[in-house]
mmCIF file of C-alpha atoms in Angstrom:
data_model
loop_
_atom_site.group_PDB
_atom_site.id
_atom_site.type_symbol
_atom_site.label_atom_id
_atom_site.label_comp_id
_atom_site.label_asym_id
_atom_site.label_seq_id
_atom_site.Cartn_x
_atom_site.Cartn_y
_atom_site.Cartn_z
ATOM 1 C CA ALA Z 269 21.739 89.704 -14.287
ATOM 2 C CA GLN Z 270 21.090 92.558 -11.933
ATOM 3 C CA ASP Z 271 21.463 93.606 -8.360
ATOM 4 C CA PRO Z 272 18.391 92.396 -6.417
ATOM 5 C CA SER Z 273 17.585 96.019 -5.478
ATOM 6 C CA ALA Z 274 17.591 97.203 -9.105
ATOM 7 C CA LYS Z 275 14.458 97.083 -11.212
ATOM 8 C CA ALA Z 276 15.132 96.342 -14.883
ATOM 9 C CA LYS Z 277 13.262 95.220 -17.953
ATOM 10 C CA THR Z 278 14.860 94.174 -21.240
ATOM 11 C CA GLU Z 279 12.777 93.769 -24.368
ATOM 12 C CA ILE Z 280 13.038 93.917 -28.136
ATOM 13 C CA VAL Z 281 11.316 97.025 -29.486
ATOM 14 C CA LYS Z 282 10.930 98.662 -32.873
ATOM 15 C CA GLU Z 283 12.726 101.955 -33.264
ATOM 16 C CA GLY Z 284 12.347 103.545 -36.668
ATOM 17 C CA ASN Z 285 12.701 100.738 -39.194
ATOM 18 C CA ARG Z 286 14.770 98.371 -37.022
ATOM 19 C CA LEU Z 287 14.419 96.181 -33.982
ATOM 20 C CA VAL Z 288 16.636 96.980 -30.993
ATOM 21 C CA TRP Z 289 17.170 95.637 -27.486
ATOM 22 C CA ARG Z 290 16.108 98.135 -24.851
ATOM 23 C CA THR Z 291 16.873 97.813 -21.163
ATOM 24 C CA GLU Z 292 15.157 100.288 -18.848
ATOM 25 C CA PHE Z 293 16.225 100.324 -15.223
ATOM 26 C CA THR Z 294 15.782 102.077 -11.896
ATOM 27 C CA LEU Z 295 18.391 101.996 -9.125
ATOM 28 C CA PRO Z 296 18.308 103.089 -5.495
ATOM 29 C CA GLY Z 297 20.808 105.880 -4.882
ATOM 30 C CA SER Z 298 23.987 106.041 -2.811
ATOM 31 C CA ARG Z 299 25.151 102.437 -3.180
ATOM 32 C CA HIS Z 300 26.924 100.386 -5.825
ATOM 33 C CA MET Z 301 24.460 98.701 -8.196
ATOM 34 C CA TYR Z 302 24.633 96.705 -11.424
ATOM 35 C CA VAL Z 303 22.363 95.886 -14.369
ATOM 36 C CA LEU Z 304 24.004 93.477 -16.832
ATOM 37 C CA PRO Z 305 21.834 92.345 -19.769
ATOM 38 C CA ILE Z 306 23.424 89.299 -21.412
ATOM 39 C CA TRP Z 307 23.224 88.772 -25.188
ATOM 40 C CA PRO Z 308 23.957 85.173 -26.279
ATOM 41 C CA ILE Z 309 26.293 84.657 -29.229
ATOM 42 C CA PRO Z 310 25.646 81.695 -31.561
ATOM 43 C CA ASP Z 311 28.255 78.940 -31.444
ATOM 44 C CA ALA Z 312 31.076 80.156 -33.654
ATOM 45 C CA ASP Z 313 34.833 80.072 -33.724
ATOM 46 C CA LEU Z 314 35.820 83.730 -33.774
ATOM 47 C CA THR Z 315 39.501 82.947 -34.374
ATOM 48 C CA GLY Z 316 40.795 85.485 -36.872
ATOM 49 C CA TYR Z 317 38.444 88.237 -35.704
ATOM 50 C CA SER Z 318 40.079 91.282 -34.164
ATOM 51 C CA ALA Z 319 37.327 93.533 -32.806
ATOM 52 C CA LEU Z 320 33.875 93.791 -31.308
ATOM 53 C CA GLN Z 321 31.548 96.291 -32.988
ATOM 54 C CA LEU Z 322 28.724 97.641 -30.870
ATOM 55 C CA THR Z 323 26.008 100.059 -31.977
ATOM 56 C CA TYR Z 324 24.262 101.579 -28.984
ATOM 57 C CA ARG Z 325 22.858 104.627 -27.300
ATOM 58 C CA ALA Z 326 22.385 105.118 -23.583
ATOM 59 C CA ARG Z 327 20.913 107.371 -20.955
ATOM 60 C CA LEU Z 328 22.600 106.675 -17.604
ATOM 61 C CA PRO Z 329 21.884 107.949 -14.078
ATOM 62 C CA VAL Z 330 23.971 110.784 -12.636
ATOM 63 C CA GLY Z 331 27.283 109.349 -11.423
ATOM 64 C CA ILE Z 332 27.406 106.435 -13.910
ATOM 65 C CA LYS Z 333 29.961 107.552 -16.492
ATOM 66 C CA ALA Z 334 29.970 104.705 -19.039
ATOM 67 C CA LEU Z 335 28.642 101.280 -19.983
ATOM 68 C CA LEU Z 336 30.340 98.058 -18.922
ATOM 69 C CA ILE Z 337 31.095 95.843 -21.929
ATOM 70 C CA THR Z 338 32.065 92.255 -21.146
ATOM 71 C CA LEU Z 339 32.782 89.137 -23.222
ATOM 72 C CA VAL Z 340 31.862 85.901 -21.461
ATOM 73 C CA GLU Z 341 33.407 82.546 -22.325
ATOM 74 C CA ARG Z 342 31.163 79.473 -22.188
ATOM 75 C CA ASP Z 343 32.785 78.440 -18.880
ATOM 76 C CA GLY Z 344 31.710 81.765 -17.333
ATOM 77 C CA SER Z 345 35.082 83.563 -17.502
ATOM 78 C CA GLN Z 346 34.451 87.291 -17.953
ATOM 79 C CA TYR Z 347 36.655 89.718 -19.872
ATOM 80 C CA TYR Z 348 35.870 93.437 -19.766
ATOM 81 C CA THR Z 349 37.142 96.568 -21.433
ATOM 82 C CA ASP Z 350 37.872 100.064 -20.139
ATOM 83 C CA TRP Z 351 36.873 101.619 -23.457
ATOM 84 C CA LEU Z 352 34.489 104.386 -22.653
ATOM 85 C CA ALA Z 353 31.060 103.639 -24.042
ATOM 86 C CA THR Z 354 29.746 106.939 -22.745
ATOM 87 C CA PRO Z 355 26.086 107.977 -22.666
ATOM 88 C CA THR Z 356 24.767 109.429 -25.914
ATOM 89 C CA GLU Z 357 21.332 110.305 -27.264
ATOM 90 C CA GLU Z 358 22.560 109.586 -30.807
ATOM 91 C CA TRP Z 359 23.360 106.118 -32.118
ATOM 92 C CA ARG Z 360 27.081 105.423 -31.810
ATOM 93 C CA THR Z 361 29.153 102.534 -33.159
ATOM 94 C CA LEU Z 362 32.290 101.505 -31.271
ATOM 95 C CA THR Z 363 34.925 99.184 -32.699
ATOM 96 C CA ILE Z 364 36.807 97.732 -29.745
ATOM 97 C CA PRO Z 365 39.941 95.635 -30.403
ATOM 98 C CA LEU Z 366 39.589 92.215 -28.763
ATOM 99 C CA ASN Z 367 43.072 92.557 -27.265
ATOM 100 C CA GLU Z 368 41.666 95.414 -25.109
ATOM 101 C CA PHE Z 369 39.536 92.961 -23.087
ATOM 102 C CA ARG Z 370 41.042 91.876 -19.732
ATOM 103 C CA LEU Z 371 40.017 89.177 -17.273
ATOM 104 C CA GLY Z 372 37.826 90.729 -14.581
ATOM 105 C CA GLY Z 373 39.178 90.638 -11.042
ATOM 106 C CA TRP Z 374 35.884 88.999 -10.015
ATOM 107 C CA SER Z 375 36.371 86.179 -12.554
ATOM 108 C CA GLN Z 376 38.666 83.206 -13.069
ATOM 109 C CA ASP Z 377 39.857 81.458 -16.213
ATOM 110 C CA GLU Z 378 41.869 78.275 -16.721
ATOM 111 C CA ASN Z 379 44.463 80.037 -18.876
ATOM 112 C CA GLY Z 380 43.915 83.744 -18.128
ATOM 113 C CA LYS Z 381 43.446 84.503 -21.831
ATOM 114 C CA LEU Z 382 40.353 85.356 -23.856
ATOM 115 C CA ASP Z 383 39.696 82.308 -26.047
ATOM 116 C CA LEU Z 384 37.856 83.484 -29.158
ATOM 117 C CA ASP Z 385 36.470 80.008 -29.840
ATOM 118 C CA GLN Z 386 34.832 80.004 -26.375
ATOM 119 C CA ILE Z 387 32.934 83.329 -26.443
ATOM 120 C CA GLY Z 388 29.313 82.562 -25.635
ATOM 121 C CA SER Z 389 27.807 85.931 -24.762
ATOM 122 C CA VAL Z 390 28.288 89.676 -24.545
ATOM 123 C CA ILE Z 391 27.182 91.880 -21.645
ATOM 124 C CA VAL Z 392 26.267 95.500 -22.359
ATOM 125 C CA GLY Z 393 25.250 97.007 -19.049
ATOM 126 C CA MET Z 394 26.285 99.295 -16.246
ATOM 127 C CA HIS Z 395 27.567 99.322 -12.713
ATOM 128 C CA GLY Z 396 28.314 102.051 -10.245
ATOM 129 C CA THR Z 397 26.710 104.404 -7.776
ATOM 130 C CA THR Z 398 24.223 107.088 -8.709
ATOM 131 C CA SER Z 399 24.135 110.283 -6.704
ATOM 132 C CA ASP Z 400 20.414 110.625 -7.430
ATOM 133 C CA GLN Z 401 17.874 109.543 -4.816
ATOM 134 C CA GLU Z 402 16.681 107.074 -7.458
ATOM 135 C CA GLY Z 403 18.564 106.630 -10.733
ATOM 136 C CA HIS Z 404 16.785 105.942 -14.012
ATOM 137 C CA GLY Z 405 18.467 104.809 -17.217
ATOM 138 C CA THR Z 406 17.954 103.184 -20.587
ATOM 139 C CA ILE Z 407 20.390 101.247 -22.775
ATOM 140 C CA TRP Z 408 19.566 100.549 -26.427
ATOM 141 C CA VAL Z 409 21.613 98.027 -28.443
ATOM 142 C CA ALA Z 410 21.046 97.954 -32.199
ATOM 143 C CA SER Z 411 23.815 95.527 -33.128
ATOM 144 C CA ILE Z 412 26.655 93.443 -31.770
ATOM 145 C CA ALA Z 413 29.100 92.060 -34.330
ATOM 146 C CA PHE Z 414 32.657 90.780 -34.583
ATOM 147 C CA ALA Z 415 34.970 92.285 -37.185
ATOM 148 C CA PRO Z 416 38.004 90.721 -38.894
#
């Protein structure tokens, strides 16, 4: 998912001895934009899990301070976190407690609570306004996992 004015390409590439997802994007400057690659999660009941582990690195345009990390239930309800997945040239692993995810103001849910047995995908992307004339960025994701 991306703003119609953004140009983005997501592909699986080899980096070193592992495969990673890489999303490269270009944004027009001076207006709010979004690029939201969606990673499907196999059907699983995640009851009993307590955290999302994400291994990533990112280069973001000037003015975009951090990645947007969102859990999406199968009905489309979106829960996001304010944890700062800041840009880094080195691989970084975050462990984000699931109770840190909140229902997005743009989303609705039948019970207003993240249902672990309904998680169907994870979004690792960005949104915001770059102060550059044209913003360029890359997001690499090496792994997404749930931890007990």
